[in-house]
Amino acid sequence: MALIIKSGDAKAFADWKIHFSEFAPGLDVHFWEDPDVDPASIHYAMVWDPEPGRLAKFPNLKLISSSAAGVDNIMRDPHLPKHLPVVRVTTTDTAQRMGDYVCWAALTAMRRIPEILVAQTTCGWDSSMTGESAPETRVGVMGLGAMGSRAAEMLALLGFQTAGWSGSPKSIPGVESYAGPGVFDAFLARTDILVCLLPLTPDTKAIIRAETIAKLPRGACIVNAGRGGHVVNADLIAALDRGHLKSAVLDVFDPEPLPKDSPFWAHPKVIVTPHIASFGSRRVRARHVANVLAAFERGDPLPGLYDPVRGY
Ligand code: NDP
């Protein structure tokens, strides 16, 4: 069996190859850019943001894996062979890293760190900038999948009043469950810090826009670690500038890397992180993908299988 990899440059590929040799020693592993690879010899692809049309050129492909947790970078290919299973990486390591990030971001927003960092640039000492405490702060997590459920669980353990919004109801200790579009407004109205951990789908694209932001209480904060396409940038900046929103912690953008002329870079109420919220090590992801391929060969259920009906 042979796997072709598009995830990083040639140096990254060398690293992937070492890890796959550890976890799937019988697998032939090839670099996406290798001109000598016969497309007919490839059975599996592990990719991030493949050029549209390229996956359709492997006639014997049996399965496509994202090299990370999102599959939107694969699904946007109009020529994607629709009959193939597509899986994403879901590991306890990536969920934990996301939980770490979201807890940091929520504490950062709650303790007014963006304002404190601005004050520091002018040696400004204002001991009234204490912020709130977690039990006084209502966090709402949009998306309670592998990432969001761990993040919500960890927020609740920190003492935040935590709620989550998802398609179907969830039972997570300490987390109030809101499910479906009918309760979205009520979820927003009780949320001081809105965390986005949704997948990017036609239903969730631009979900953080003026209309949504207006339903949050004045002084709310946004944490986006889902996808850049979830946010209407101009609406977010307008809400920050007029004070309806206090701050935003943003990890994902459209496009990435965030262009140098983006107003987010220098905005005093925004903290930008470079899509690092949850990036599992190559070794952990290779082990996961090797296990998925083995499960596929055995005919077992596949973790993180994309569902074309749900769209994620
Ligand atoms: P999952 O597919 O496990 O979970 C998705 C969640 O979103 C589910 O709870 C689902 O509801 C909910 N959801 C989807 N559509 C809707 C909708 N229209 N209305 C309400 N709820 C909806 O995804 P993951 O948790 O693994 O990942 C989520 C996203 O996080 C990824 O798609 C990616 O964009 C982002 N991500 C970002 C990373 C980063 O480093 N910044 C790293 C990893 C992921 P239900 O439970 O009912 O199905």
Tab-separated table of N, CA and C and ligand atoms in Angstrom, residues 48 68-72 88-90 94 98 101 142-149 165-170 178-181 184 196-204 207 224-228 230 251-252 256 275-280 304-305 310-312, ligand 1:
chain	number	residue	atom	x	y	z
A	48	TRP	N	-2.970	18.592	3.208
A	48	TRP	CA	-3.452	19.880	3.717
A	48	TRP	C	-3.497	20.811	2.521
A	68	ALA	N	-4.727	17.454	9.482
A	68	ALA	CA	-5.088	18.197	10.694
A	68	ALA	C	-6.574	17.965	10.979
A	69	ALA	N	-7.166	18.850	11.819
A	69	ALA	CA	-8.533	18.566	12.275
A	69	ALA	C	-9.619	19.039	11.319
A	70	GLY	N	-9.305	19.953	10.402
A	70	GLY	CA	-10.329	20.467	9.496
A	70	GLY	C	-10.267	19.767	8.148
A	71	VAL	N	-11.428	19.662	7.490
A	71	VAL	CA	-11.443	19.102	6.130
A	71	VAL	C	-11.912	20.134	5.104
A	72	ASP	N	-12.204	21.360	5.563
A	72	ASP	CA	-12.672	22.393	4.631
A	72	ASP	C	-11.642	22.646	3.531
A	88	ARG	N	-10.466	13.204	9.222
A	88	ARG	CA	-9.652	14.277	9.782
A	88	ARG	C	-8.968	13.752	11.035
A	89	VAL	N	-7.971	14.467	11.484
A	89	VAL	CA	-7.218	14.021	12.666
A	89	VAL	C	-7.964	14.441	13.927
A	90	THR	N	-8.329	13.472	14.732
A	90	THR	CA	-8.938	13.776	16.037
A	90	THR	C	-8.190	12.962	17.081
A	94	THR	N	-4.673	16.721	20.367
A	94	THR	CA	-5.119	17.964	19.716
A	94	THR	C	-6.259	18.603	20.512
A	98	MET	N	-6.152	22.337	22.201
A	98	MET	CA	-7.198	23.340	21.968
A	98	MET	C	-7.779	23.817	23.296
A	101	TYR	N	-5.465	26.305	24.798
A	101	TYR	CA	-5.504	27.600	24.113
A	101	TYR	C	-6.752	28.387	24.523
A	142	MET	N	-19.170	27.741	20.780
A	142	MET	CA	-19.926	27.283	19.601
A	142	MET	C	-19.191	26.097	19.001
A	143	GLY	N	-19.866	24.937	18.959
A	143	GLY	CA	-19.230	23.720	18.455
A	143	GLY	C	-18.741	22.892	19.620
A	144	LEU	N	-19.385	21.755	19.850
A	144	LEU	CA	-19.003	20.871	20.970
A	144	LEU	C	-18.576	19.519	20.433
A	145	GLY	N	-17.686	19.545	19.428
A	145	GLY	CA	-17.133	18.303	18.904
A	145	GLY	C	-15.897	17.927	19.691
A	146	ALA	N	-14.959	17.268	19.009
A	146	ALA	CA	-13.741	16.822	19.691
A	146	ALA	C	-13.046	18.007	20.367
A	147	MET	N	-12.967	19.137	19.669
A	147	MET	CA	-12.260	20.314	20.211
A	147	MET	C	-13.099	21.031	21.266
A	148	GLY	N	-14.318	21.388	20.858
A	148	GLY	CA	-15.152	22.222	21.722
A	148	GLY	C	-15.549	21.545	23.017
A	149	SER	N	-15.773	20.223	22.985
A	149	SER	CA	-16.222	19.572	24.220
A	149	SER	C	-15.093	19.560	25.253
A	165	TRP	N	-22.945	25.451	22.387
A	165	TRP	CA	-24.005	25.409	21.366
A	165	TRP	C	-23.559	24.447	20.262
A	166	SER	N	-24.426	23.498	19.929
A	166	SER	CA	-24.070	22.502	18.912
A	166	SER	C	-25.331	22.105	18.153
A	167	GLY	N	-25.168	21.196	17.196
A	167	GLY	CA	-26.330	20.760	16.426
A	167	GLY	C	-27.251	19.901	17.270
A	168	SER	N	-26.653	18.978	18.029
A	168	SER	CA	-27.448	18.078	18.878
A	168	SER	C	-27.067	18.317	20.338
A	169	PRO	N	-28.002	18.013	21.285
A	169	PRO	CA	-27.717	18.280	22.700
A	169	PRO	C	-26.533	17.457	23.205
A	170	LYS	N	-25.834	18.011	24.178
A	170	LYS	CA	-24.645	17.344	24.730
A	170	LYS	C	-24.758	17.275	26.255
A	178	TYR	N	-26.897	24.022	24.696
A	178	TYR	CA	-27.869	24.652	23.799
A	178	TYR	C	-27.713	23.941	22.460
A	179	ALA	N	-28.823	23.547	21.842
A	179	ALA	CA	-28.704	22.819	20.580
A	179	ALA	C	-29.662	23.372	19.534
A	180	GLY	N	-29.111	23.632	18.364
A	180	GLY	CA	-29.928	24.011	17.216
A	180	GLY	C	-30.136	25.504	17.077
A	181	PRO	N	-30.582	25.929	15.894
A	181	PRO	CA	-30.727	27.356	15.612
A	181	PRO	C	-31.770	28.052	16.485
A	184	PHE	N	-30.170	29.717	19.497
A	184	PHE	CA	-28.917	30.437	19.277
A	184	PHE	C	-28.952	31.834	19.921
A	196	CYS	N	-15.452	30.350	19.200
A	196	CYS	CA	-15.895	29.614	18.005
A	196	CYS	C	-14.985	28.418	17.745
A	197	LEU	N	-15.584	27.228	17.833
A	197	LEU	CA	-14.876	25.985	17.488
A	197	LEU	C	-15.761	25.140	16.578
A	198	LEU	N	-16.404	25.848	15.653
A	198	LEU	CA	-17.248	25.172	14.666
A	198	LEU	C	-16.407	24.756	13.474
A	199	PRO	N	-16.865	23.749	12.730
A	199	PRO	CA	-16.243	23.502	11.415
A	199	PRO	C	-16.780	24.548	10.429
A	200	LEU	N	-16.022	24.823	9.379
A	200	LEU	CA	-16.491	25.780	8.373
A	200	LEU	C	-17.363	25.048	7.359
A	201	THR	N	-18.653	25.376	7.350
A	201	THR	CA	-19.609	24.755	6.420
A	201	THR	C	-20.478	25.886	5.861
A	202	PRO	N	-21.303	25.593	4.852
A	202	PRO	CA	-22.196	26.649	4.361
A	202	PRO	C	-23.075	27.224	5.479
A	203	ASP	N	-23.445	26.412	6.472
A	203	ASP	CA	-24.301	26.898	7.567
A	203	ASP	C	-23.547	27.782	8.563
A	204	THR	N	-22.249	27.556	8.702
A	204	THR	CA	-21.512	28.281	9.755
A	204	THR	C	-20.636	29.409	9.200
A	207	ILE	N	-20.656	33.215	10.518
A	207	ILE	CA	-21.594	33.175	11.654
A	207	ILE	C	-21.324	34.322	12.636
A	224	ASN	N	-11.784	33.296	18.384
A	224	ASN	CA	-12.029	32.450	17.208
A	224	ASN	C	-10.836	31.548	16.938
A	225	ALA	N	-11.059	30.246	17.154
A	225	ALA	CA	-10.046	29.250	16.793
A	225	ALA	C	-10.652	28.233	15.837
A	226	GLY	N	-11.796	28.606	15.222
A	226	GLY	CA	-12.420	27.716	14.231
A	226	GLY	C	-11.754	27.915	12.886
A	227	ARG	N	-12.326	28.799	12.078
A	227	ARG	CA	-11.748	29.157	10.785
A	227	ARG	C	-11.976	30.646	10.534
A	228	GLY	N	-11.089	31.246	9.742
A	228	GLY	CA	-11.236	32.665	9.423
A	228	GLY	C	-12.579	32.957	8.772
A	230	HIS	N	-15.386	32.026	9.449
A	230	HIS	CA	-16.510	32.178	10.380
A	230	HIS	C	-16.795	33.643	10.693
A	251	ASP	N	-7.148	33.286	16.169
A	251	ASP	CA	-6.083	32.350	15.786
A	251	ASP	C	-6.141	31.990	14.311
A	252	VAL	N	-7.303	32.207	13.686
A	252	VAL	CA	-7.509	31.748	12.304
A	252	VAL	C	-8.043	32.890	11.459
A	256	GLU	N	-4.775	32.988	5.089
A	256	GLU	CA	-3.601	32.786	5.954
A	256	GLU	C	-2.381	32.578	5.072
A	275	HIS	N	-2.460	30.729	13.885
A	275	HIS	CA	-3.053	29.393	13.694
A	275	HIS	C	-2.235	28.318	14.429
A	276	ILE	N	-2.094	28.569	15.722
A	276	ILE	CA	-1.299	27.633	16.536
A	276	ILE	C	-2.118	27.033	17.672
A	277	ALA	N	-3.453	27.289	17.657
A	277	ALA	CA	-4.246	26.887	18.826
A	277	ALA	C	-4.055	25.408	19.142
A	278	SER	N	-4.119	24.594	18.105
A	278	SER	CA	-3.961	23.159	18.368
A	278	SER	C	-3.257	22.516	17.187
A	279	PHE	N	-1.980	22.409	17.312
A	279	PHE	CA	-1.222	21.798	16.237
A	279	PHE	C	-0.477	20.612	16.830
A	280	GLY	N	-1.029	19.432	16.655
A	280	GLY	CA	-0.398	18.239	17.222
A	280	GLY	C	0.950	17.977	16.550
A	304	GLY	N	-13.351	10.226	13.043
A	304	GLY	CA	-13.225	11.504	12.328
A	304	GLY	C	-13.650	11.438	10.874
A	305	LEU	N	-14.584	10.531	10.569
A	305	LEU	CA	-15.037	10.384	9.172
A	305	LEU	C	-15.961	11.553	8.796
A	310	ARG	N	-24.132	15.942	6.852
A	310	ARG	CA	-23.978	17.027	7.842
A	310	ARG	C	-23.103	18.143	7.306
A	311	GLY	N	-22.145	17.764	6.448
A	311	GLY	CA	-21.223	18.761	5.894
A	311	GLY	C	-19.994	18.987	6.762
A	312	TYR	N	-19.718	18.077	7.732
A	312	TYR	CA	-18.515	18.171	8.550
A	312	TYR	C	-18.199	16.808	9.126
B	1	NDP	P1	-16.248	18.139	15.131
B	1	NDP	O1	-16.771	17.786	13.790
B	1	NDP	O2	-15.854	17.064	16.089
B	1	NDP	O3	-17.337	19.026	15.893
B	1	NDP	C1	-18.080	20.037	15.269
B	1	NDP	C2	-19.071	20.626	16.264
B	1	NDP	O4	-19.733	21.715	15.643
B	1	NDP	C3	-20.146	19.625	16.683
B	1	NDP	O5	-20.474	19.802	18.034
B	1	NDP	C4	-21.326	20.009	15.797
B	1	NDP	O6	-22.587	19.697	16.327
B	1	NDP	C5	-21.147	21.511	15.731
B	1	NDP	N1	-21.797	22.097	14.561
B	1	NDP	C6	-21.483	21.910	13.256
B	1	NDP	N2	-22.319	22.615	12.469
B	1	NDP	C7	-23.181	23.249	13.315
B	1	NDP	C8	-24.284	24.137	13.122
B	1	NDP	N3	-24.672	24.512	11.905
B	1	NDP	N4	-24.943	24.574	14.204
B	1	NDP	C9	-24.568	24.200	15.455
B	1	NDP	N5	-23.527	23.375	15.708
B	1	NDP	C10	-22.848	22.905	14.641
B	1	NDP	O7	-15.045	19.143	14.903
B	1	NDP	P2	-13.752	19.394	15.834
B	1	NDP	O8	-14.220	19.709	17.206
B	1	NDP	O9	-12.748	18.323	15.662
B	1	NDP	O10	-13.139	20.695	15.131
B	1	NDP	C11	-13.918	21.873	14.987
B	1	NDP	C12	-13.154	22.869	14.147
B	1	NDP	O11	-12.094	23.441	14.895
B	1	NDP	C13	-12.453	22.296	12.905
B	1	NDP	O12	-13.365	22.102	11.832
B	1	NDP	C14	-11.482	23.381	12.603
B	1	NDP	O13	-12.110	24.365	11.814
B	1	NDP	C15	-11.156	23.979	13.973
B	1	NDP	N6	-9.808	23.638	14.409
B	1	NDP	C16	-8.901	24.646	14.551
B	1	NDP	C17	-7.620	24.390	14.965
B	1	NDP	C18	-6.660	25.486	15.232
B	1	NDP	O14	-5.478	25.211	15.490
B	1	NDP	N7	-7.089	26.728	15.227
B	1	NDP	C19	-7.165	23.015	15.202
B	1	NDP	C20	-8.214	22.035	15.108
B	1	NDP	C21	-9.473	22.346	14.697
B	1	NDP	P3	-23.003	18.144	16.647
B	1	NDP	O15	-22.219	17.787	17.876
B	1	NDP	O16	-24.440	18.176	16.893
B	1	NDP	O17	-22.572	17.357	15.447
